[in-house]
PDB file of C-alpha atoms in Angstrom:
ATOM      1  CA  UNK A   1      -0.067   0.015   0.127  1.00  0.00           C
ATOM      2  CA  UNK A   2       1.318   3.389  -1.091  1.00  0.00           C
ATOM      3  CA  UNK A   3       2.063   5.654   2.322  1.00  0.00           C
ATOM      4  CA  UNK A   4       3.456   8.896   2.895  1.00  0.00           C
ATOM      5  CA  UNK A   5       4.871   9.261   6.242  1.00  0.00           C
ATOM      6  CA  UNK A   6       5.452  12.574   7.913  1.00  0.00           C
ATOM      7  CA  UNK A   7       7.163  13.883  11.200  1.00  0.00           C
ATOM      8  CA  UNK A   8       6.948  15.463  13.488  1.00  0.00           C
ATOM      9  CA  UNK A   9       3.355  14.833  14.306  1.00  0.00           C
ATOM     10  CA  UNK A  10       3.309  18.095  15.760  1.00  0.00           C
ATOM     11  CA  UNK A  11       5.565  21.357  16.120  1.00  0.00           C
ATOM     12  CA  UNK A  12       5.716  24.384  18.228  1.00  0.00           C
ATOM     13  CA  UNK A  13       7.810  27.333  17.058  1.00  0.00           C
ATOM     14  CA  UNK A  14       8.184  31.105  18.385  1.00  0.00           C
ATOM     15  CA  UNK A  15       6.919  33.659  15.925  1.00  0.00           C
ATOM     16  CA  UNK A  16      10.082  34.569  13.617  1.00  0.00           C
ATOM     17  CA  UNK A  17      11.443  31.100  13.979  1.00  0.00           C
ATOM     18  CA  UNK A  18      12.136  28.588  11.609  1.00  0.00           C
ATOM     19  CA  UNK A  19       9.730  25.340  10.900  1.00  0.00           C
ATOM     20  CA  UNK A  20      10.701  22.419   9.364  1.00  0.00           C
ATOM     21  CA  UNK A  21       8.679  19.130   8.136  1.00  0.00           C
ATOM     22  CA  UNK A  22       9.722  15.958   7.157  1.00  0.00           C
ATOM     23  CA  UNK A  23       8.128  13.650   4.722  1.00  0.00           C
ATOM     24  CA  UNK A  24       9.104  10.091   3.349  1.00  0.00           C
ATOM     25  CA  UNK A  25       7.619   7.907   0.825  1.00  0.00           C
ATOM     26  CA  UNK A  26       7.432   4.206   0.130  1.00  0.00           C
ATOM     27  CA  UNK A  27       7.016   4.242  -3.580  1.00  0.00           C
ATOM     28  CA  UNK A  28       9.592   5.320  -6.190  1.00  0.00           C
ATOM     29  CA  UNK A  29       6.626   5.561  -8.767  1.00  0.00           C
ATOM     30  CA  UNK A  30       5.649   8.939  -6.870  1.00  0.00           C
ATOM     31  CA  UNK A  31       6.393  11.771  -9.581  1.00  0.00           C
ATOM     32  CA  UNK A  32       5.510  14.865  -7.862  1.00  0.00           C
ATOM     33  CA  UNK A  33       5.589  15.920  -4.384  1.00  0.00           C
ATOM     34  CA  UNK A  34       3.061  18.760  -3.167  1.00  0.00           C
ATOM     35  CA  UNK A  35       2.949  20.728   0.160  1.00  0.00           C
ATOM     36  CA  UNK A  36      -0.801  21.711   1.297  1.00  0.00           C
ATOM     37  CA  UNK A  37      -1.578  23.219   4.512  1.00  0.00           C
ATOM     38  CA  UNK A  38      -5.082  23.410   6.149  1.00  0.00           C
ATOM     39  CA  UNK A  39      -6.532  25.876   8.743  1.00  0.00           C
ATOM     40  CA  UNK A  40      -9.094  24.755  10.953  1.00  0.00           C
ATOM     41  CA  UNK A  41     -12.388  24.584   9.364  1.00  0.00           C
ATOM     42  CA  UNK A  42     -11.294  25.182   5.536  1.00  0.00           C
ATOM     43  CA  UNK A  43     -10.002  22.924   3.019  1.00  0.00           C
ATOM     44  CA  UNK A  44      -6.462  22.124   2.178  1.00  0.00           C
ATOM     45  CA  UNK A  45      -4.524  24.575   0.343  1.00  0.00           C
ATOM     46  CA  UNK A  46      -1.832  24.112  -1.751  1.00  0.00           C
ATOM     47  CA  UNK A  47       1.870  26.066  -1.068  1.00  0.00           C
ATOM     48  CA  UNK A  48       4.052  24.478  -3.433  1.00  0.00           C
ATOM     49  CA  UNK A  49       5.174  21.427  -5.539  1.00  0.00           C
ATOM     50  CA  UNK A  50       8.638  19.977  -6.103  1.00  0.00           C
ATOM     51  CA  UNK A  51       9.687  17.276  -8.756  1.00  0.00           C
ATOM     52  CA  UNK A  52      13.455  17.907  -9.205  1.00  0.00           C
ATOM     53  CA  UNK A  53      16.150  17.019  -6.722  1.00  0.00           C
ATOM     54  CA  UNK A  54      17.435  19.825  -4.812  1.00  0.00           C
ATOM     55  CA  UNK A  55      15.803  22.815  -3.437  1.00  0.00           C
ATOM     56  CA  UNK A  56      12.935  25.263  -4.572  1.00  0.00           C
ATOM     57  CA  UNK A  57      12.176  28.408  -2.686  1.00  0.00           C
ATOM     58  CA  UNK A  58       8.876  30.472  -2.982  1.00  0.00           C
ATOM     59  CA  UNK A  59       8.994  33.473  -0.537  1.00  0.00           C
ATOM     60  CA  UNK A  60       9.303  32.248   3.025  1.00  0.00           C
ATOM     61  CA  UNK A  61       9.004  28.665   2.087  1.00  0.00           C
ATOM     62  CA  UNK A  62      11.808  26.006   0.853  1.00  0.00           C
ATOM     63  CA  UNK A  63      10.971  22.868  -0.229  1.00  0.00           C
ATOM     64  CA  UNK A  64      13.797  20.010  -0.699  1.00  0.00           C
ATOM     65  CA  UNK A  65      13.555  16.763  -2.369  1.00  0.00           C
ATOM     66  CA  UNK A  66      15.802  13.692  -2.661  1.00  0.00           C
ATOM     67  CA  UNK A  67      14.627  11.333  -4.937  1.00  0.00           C
ATOM     68  CA  UNK A  68      17.402   8.509  -4.020  1.00  0.00           C
ATOM     69  CA  UNK A  69      16.084   8.549  -0.575  1.00  0.00           C
ATOM     70  CA  UNK A  70      12.528   9.454  -1.300  1.00  0.00           C
ATOM     71  CA  UNK A  71      12.590  12.309   1.163  1.00  0.00           C
ATOM     72  CA  UNK A  72      10.895  15.638   0.988  1.00  0.00           C
ATOM     73  CA  UNK A  73      11.031  18.595   3.438  1.00  0.00           C
ATOM     74  CA  UNK A  74       9.518  21.885   4.028  1.00  0.00           C
ATOM     75  CA  UNK A  75      11.144  24.982   5.560  1.00  0.00           C
ATOM     76  CA  UNK A  76       9.322  28.039   6.734  1.00  0.00           C
ATOM     77  CA  UNK A  77      11.745  30.913   7.963  1.00  0.00           C
ATOM     78  CA  UNK A  78      10.177  33.829   9.934  1.00  0.00           C
ATOM     79  CA  UNK A  79       7.346  31.897  10.897  1.00  0.00           C
ATOM     80  CA  UNK A  80       3.851  33.841  11.780  1.00  0.00           C
ATOM     81  CA  UNK A  81       1.066  33.011  14.027  1.00  0.00           C
ATOM     82  CA  UNK A  82      -1.087  33.094  10.759  1.00  0.00           C
ATOM     83  CA  UNK A  83       1.130  29.962   9.667  1.00  0.00           C
ATOM     84  CA  UNK A  84      -0.565  28.019  12.451  1.00  0.00           C
ATOM     85  CA  UNK A  85      -2.237  25.121  10.601  1.00  0.00           C
ATOM     86  CA  UNK A  86      -1.938  21.308   9.676  1.00  0.00           C
ATOM     87  CA  UNK A  87       0.469  21.006   6.924  1.00  0.00           C
ATOM     88  CA  UNK A  88       0.344  17.781   4.406  1.00  0.00           C
ATOM     89  CA  UNK A  89       2.787  16.500   2.102  1.00  0.00           C
ATOM     90  CA  UNK A  90       1.175  14.776  -0.792  1.00  0.00           C
ATOM     91  CA  UNK A  91       2.867  12.530  -3.433  1.00  0.00           C
ATOM     92  CA  UNK A  92       1.308  12.394  -6.977  1.00  0.00           C
ATOM     93  CA  UNK A  93       1.316   8.817  -8.661  1.00  0.00           C
ATOM     94  CA  UNK A  94       0.110   8.405 -12.110  1.00  0.00           C
ATOM     95  CA  UNK A  95      -2.722   5.405 -12.314  1.00  0.00           C
ATOM     96  CA  UNK A  96      -3.470   5.052 -15.799  1.00  0.00           C
ATOM     97  CA  UNK A  97      -6.971   6.703 -15.516  1.00  0.00           C
ATOM     98  CA  UNK A  98      -5.464   9.978 -14.006  1.00  0.00           C
ATOM     99  CA  UNK A  99      -3.197  11.035 -11.468  1.00  0.00           C
ATOM    100  CA  UNK A 100      -4.064  10.656  -7.824  1.00  0.00           C
ATOM    101  CA  UNK A 101      -2.531  12.526  -4.711  1.00  0.00           C
ATOM    102  CA  UNK A 102      -1.759  10.490  -1.634  1.00  0.00           C
ATOM    103  CA  UNK A 103      -1.819  12.631   1.422  1.00  0.00           C
ATOM    104  CA  UNK A 104       0.711  12.183   4.209  1.00  0.00           C
ATOM    105  CA  UNK A 105      -0.339  11.888   7.917  1.00  0.00           C
ATOM    106  CA  UNK A 106       0.208  15.431   8.528  1.00  0.00           C
ATOM    107  CA  UNK A 107       2.193  17.797  10.943  1.00  0.00           C
ATOM    108  CA  UNK A 108       0.441  20.329  13.383  1.00  0.00           C
ATOM    109  CA  UNK A 109       2.288  23.919  13.388  1.00  0.00           C
ATOM    110  CA  UNK A 110       1.644  26.057  16.073  1.00  0.00           C
ATOM    111  CA  UNK A 111       3.264  29.536  16.095  1.00  0.00           C
ATOM    112  CA  UNK A 112       3.572  31.001  19.475  1.00  0.00           C
ATOM    113  CA  UNK A 113       3.480  34.904  19.434  1.00  0.00           C
TER     114      UNK A 113
ATOM    115  CA  UNK B   1     -12.298  29.954  -1.033  1.00  0.00           C
ATOM    116  CA  UNK B   2     -15.544  31.398  -2.594  1.00  0.00           C
ATOM    117  CA  UNK B   3     -14.298  29.879  -5.942  1.00  0.00           C
ATOM    118  CA  UNK B   4     -15.353  26.661  -5.037  1.00  0.00           C
ATOM    119  CA  UNK B   5     -18.685  26.622  -2.936  1.00  0.00           C
ATOM    120  CA  UNK B   6     -20.131  23.291  -1.373  1.00  0.00           C
ATOM    121  CA  UNK B   7     -23.593  23.025   0.242  1.00  0.00           C
ATOM    122  CA  UNK B   8     -24.510  22.247   2.963  1.00  0.00           C
ATOM    123  CA  UNK B   9     -21.869  23.123   5.388  1.00  0.00           C
ATOM    124  CA  UNK B  10     -23.134  20.872   8.047  1.00  0.00           C
ATOM    125  CA  UNK B  11     -25.270  18.006   7.791  1.00  0.00           C
ATOM    126  CA  UNK B  12     -26.745  15.864  10.568  1.00  0.00           C
ATOM    127  CA  UNK B  13     -28.250  12.788   9.609  1.00  0.00           C
ATOM    128  CA  UNK B  14     -30.098   9.630  10.785  1.00  0.00           C
ATOM    129  CA  UNK B  15     -30.279   6.737   8.314  1.00  0.00           C
ATOM    130  CA  UNK B  16     -31.512   9.035   5.817  1.00  0.00           C
ATOM    131  CA  UNK B  17     -30.810   9.649   1.932  1.00  0.00           C
ATOM    132  CA  UNK B  18     -29.074  13.293   1.035  1.00  0.00           C
ATOM    133  CA  UNK B  19     -26.928  14.851  -1.611  1.00  0.00           C
ATOM    134  CA  UNK B  20     -24.087  17.064  -1.284  1.00  0.00           C
ATOM    135  CA  UNK B  21     -23.444  19.789  -3.732  1.00  0.00           C
ATOM    136  CA  UNK B  22     -20.465  21.455  -5.337  1.00  0.00           C
ATOM    137  CA  UNK B  23     -19.665  24.049  -7.790  1.00  0.00           C
ATOM    138  CA  UNK B  24     -16.683  25.559  -9.313  1.00  0.00           C
ATOM    139  CA  UNK B  25     -16.376  28.916 -10.952  1.00  0.00           C
ATOM    140  CA  UNK B  26     -12.670  28.455 -12.099  1.00  0.00           C
ATOM    141  CA  UNK B  27     -13.260  26.850 -15.270  1.00  0.00           C
ATOM    142  CA  UNK B  28     -11.488  23.518 -14.383  1.00  0.00           C
ATOM    143  CA  UNK B  29     -11.718  20.358 -16.212  1.00  0.00           C
ATOM    144  CA  UNK B  30     -11.118  17.856 -13.445  1.00  0.00           C
ATOM    145  CA  UNK B  31     -13.395  17.644 -10.181  1.00  0.00           C
ATOM    146  CA  UNK B  32     -12.913  15.268  -7.214  1.00  0.00           C
ATOM    147  CA  UNK B  33     -14.700  14.313  -3.925  1.00  0.00           C
ATOM    148  CA  UNK B  34     -12.351  13.602  -1.095  1.00  0.00           C
ATOM    149  CA  UNK B  35     -13.349  12.369   2.395  1.00  0.00           C
ATOM    150  CA  UNK B  36     -11.347  13.495   5.584  1.00  0.00           C
ATOM    151  CA  UNK B  37     -12.180  11.464   8.915  1.00  0.00           C
ATOM    152  CA  UNK B  38     -11.138  12.964  12.249  1.00  0.00           C
ATOM    153  CA  UNK B  39      -7.293  13.372  12.606  1.00  0.00           C
ATOM    154  CA  UNK B  40      -6.665  11.782   9.027  1.00  0.00           C
ATOM    155  CA  UNK B  41      -5.529  13.165   5.822  1.00  0.00           C
ATOM    156  CA  UNK B  42      -7.876  13.545   2.923  1.00  0.00           C
ATOM    157  CA  UNK B  43      -8.636  10.524   0.775  1.00  0.00           C
ATOM    158  CA  UNK B  44      -9.634  10.366  -2.792  1.00  0.00           C
ATOM    159  CA  UNK B  45     -13.234   9.108  -3.503  1.00  0.00           C
ATOM    160  CA  UNK B  46     -14.097   9.818  -6.845  1.00  0.00           C
ATOM    161  CA  UNK B  47     -12.513  11.951  -9.741  1.00  0.00           C
ATOM    162  CA  UNK B  48     -14.306  13.378 -12.719  1.00  0.00           C
ATOM    163  CA  UNK B  49     -12.455  14.597 -15.810  1.00  0.00           C
ATOM    164  CA  UNK B  50     -14.702  16.523 -18.402  1.00  0.00           C
ATOM    165  CA  UNK B  51     -17.836  15.152 -16.769  1.00  0.00           C
ATOM    166  CA  UNK B  52     -16.510  11.465 -17.123  1.00  0.00           C
ATOM    167  CA  UNK B  53     -15.862   9.362 -14.076  1.00  0.00           C
ATOM    168  CA  UNK B  54     -12.421   8.453 -14.312  1.00  0.00           C
ATOM    169  CA  UNK B  55     -11.378   7.215 -11.000  1.00  0.00           C
ATOM    170  CA  UNK B  56     -13.513   5.414  -8.320  1.00  0.00           C
ATOM    171  CA  UNK B  57     -11.619   4.390  -5.295  1.00  0.00           C
ATOM    172  CA  UNK B  58     -12.852   1.719  -2.804  1.00  0.00           C
ATOM    173  CA  UNK B  59     -15.889   3.391  -1.839  1.00  0.00           C
ATOM    174  CA  UNK B  60     -19.112   2.009  -0.349  1.00  0.00           C
ATOM    175  CA  UNK B  61     -21.795   1.609  -3.016  1.00  0.00           C
ATOM    176  CA  UNK B  62     -24.161   3.862  -0.736  1.00  0.00           C
ATOM    177  CA  UNK B  63     -22.074   6.879  -2.248  1.00  0.00           C
ATOM    178  CA  UNK B  64     -22.983   7.895  -5.746  1.00  0.00           C
ATOM    179  CA  UNK B  65     -21.335  10.538  -7.568  1.00  0.00           C
ATOM    180  CA  UNK B  66     -23.096  12.608 -10.477  1.00  0.00           C
ATOM    181  CA  UNK B  67     -21.377  15.327 -12.651  1.00  0.00           C
ATOM    182  CA  UNK B  68     -24.540  17.000 -14.492  1.00  0.00           C
ATOM    183  CA  UNK B  69     -22.127  19.776 -16.171  1.00  0.00           C
ATOM    184  CA  UNK B  70     -18.412  20.668 -16.157  1.00  0.00           C
ATOM    185  CA  UNK B  71     -18.782  22.991 -13.032  1.00  0.00           C
ATOM    186  CA  UNK B  72     -20.901  21.134 -10.896  1.00  0.00           C
ATOM    187  CA  UNK B  73     -20.503  17.817  -8.718  1.00  0.00           C
ATOM    188  CA  UNK B  74     -22.938  16.016  -6.555  1.00  0.00           C
ATOM    189  CA  UNK B  75     -22.758  13.294  -4.079  1.00  0.00           C
ATOM    190  CA  UNK B  76     -25.629  11.230  -3.233  1.00  0.00           C
ATOM    191  CA  UNK B  77     -25.542   9.096  -0.086  1.00  0.00           C
ATOM    192  CA  UNK B  78     -28.036   6.630   0.803  1.00  0.00           C
ATOM    193  CA  UNK B  79     -28.565   4.925   4.304  1.00  0.00           C
ATOM    194  CA  UNK B  80     -25.567   6.561   6.004  1.00  0.00           C
ATOM    195  CA  UNK B  81     -23.317   4.598   8.553  1.00  0.00           C
ATOM    196  CA  UNK B  82     -21.628   6.123  11.655  1.00  0.00           C
ATOM    197  CA  UNK B  83     -18.314   5.257   9.950  1.00  0.00           C
ATOM    198  CA  UNK B  84     -19.479   8.146   7.201  1.00  0.00           C
ATOM    199  CA  UNK B  85     -19.095  10.877   9.611  1.00  0.00           C
ATOM    200  CA  UNK B  86     -16.407  12.883   8.276  1.00  0.00           C
ATOM    201  CA  UNK B  87     -15.878  16.322   6.256  1.00  0.00           C
ATOM    202  CA  UNK B  88     -16.278  15.905   2.626  1.00  0.00           C
ATOM    203  CA  UNK B  89     -14.261  18.125   0.329  1.00  0.00           C
ATOM    204  CA  UNK B  90     -15.027  18.887  -3.173  1.00  0.00           C
ATOM    205  CA  UNK B  91     -12.037  20.082  -5.178  1.00  0.00           C
ATOM    206  CA  UNK B  92     -11.147  21.033  -8.631  1.00  0.00           C
ATOM    207  CA  UNK B  93      -7.964  21.124 -11.176  1.00  0.00           C
ATOM    208  CA  UNK B  94      -7.219  22.363 -14.588  1.00  0.00           C
ATOM    209  CA  UNK B  95      -6.739  18.885 -15.701  1.00  0.00           C
ATOM    210  CA  UNK B  96      -6.163  15.432 -14.261  1.00  0.00           C
ATOM    211  CA  UNK B  97      -2.602  15.424 -14.295  1.00  0.00           C
ATOM    212  CA  UNK B  98      -0.075  16.924 -11.950  1.00  0.00           C
ATOM    213  CA  UNK B  99      -2.019  20.004 -10.946  1.00  0.00           C
ATOM    214  CA  UNK B 100      -2.594  22.115  -8.040  1.00  0.00           C
ATOM    215  CA  UNK B 101      -5.835  21.105  -6.327  1.00  0.00           C
ATOM    216  CA  UNK B 102      -8.433  23.621  -5.177  1.00  0.00           C
ATOM    217  CA  UNK B 103     -10.341  22.839  -2.352  1.00  0.00           C
ATOM    218  CA  UNK B 104     -13.914  23.759  -1.120  1.00  0.00           C
ATOM    219  CA  UNK B 105     -14.746  24.691   2.541  1.00  0.00           C
ATOM    220  CA  UNK B 106     -16.138  20.980   2.922  1.00  0.00           C
ATOM    221  CA  UNK B 107     -19.472  19.617   4.287  1.00  0.00           C
ATOM    222  CA  UNK B 108     -19.292  18.266   7.733  1.00  0.00           C
ATOM    223  CA  UNK B 109     -21.411  15.109   8.023  1.00  0.00           C
ATOM    224  CA  UNK B 110     -22.271  13.880  11.417  1.00  0.00           C
ATOM    225  CA  UNK B 111     -24.320  10.748  11.567  1.00  0.00           C
ATOM    226  CA  UNK B 112     -26.551   9.851  14.708  1.00  0.00           C
TER     227      UNK B 112
END
């Protein structure tokens, strides 16, 4: 069964600090990786995607992919209270009838003012 | 996110039949139903592309999707079970390939 594991389960950082999330997958068929975040009472919202080895930076967010180890990470610098949310890593796999996103187990981030 | 609207927002059911509705105003070709149980990640139920059902995950037969036009998606639920209590999200993307998904606010279903 395809799985996407995330760590840690929860994380608390001070305002202005760095938040880091990790994600490992079990299937080398995964092609794209996405990071989504979900504020309480809302649907998930896509933050960024990555499919090439190395770093990808968008504003305060930096994603890193290592295909050899099937490891993806997300780093948020200068964390703000509004960043407090549930963060999901999601892996995209082609299934012949359309791509499917497999969401990871999630990391709950709390940014303390 | 007012670009994808879902109704109702909250639903409390006994063993009744009900339909969830979704409409997207993004001009997207692909539409999805996801189920998110408490403390769990979203799980894909159905995927439509250009009004055709192209992915149907392992979902109980009491859930029946319908795509009356390219911007609307329905989920008919009959004889709900307590395990169906969850938030049901509608989502859309430009097409069915590797694209960013846009989610609605969800319908929270509580089964008595």
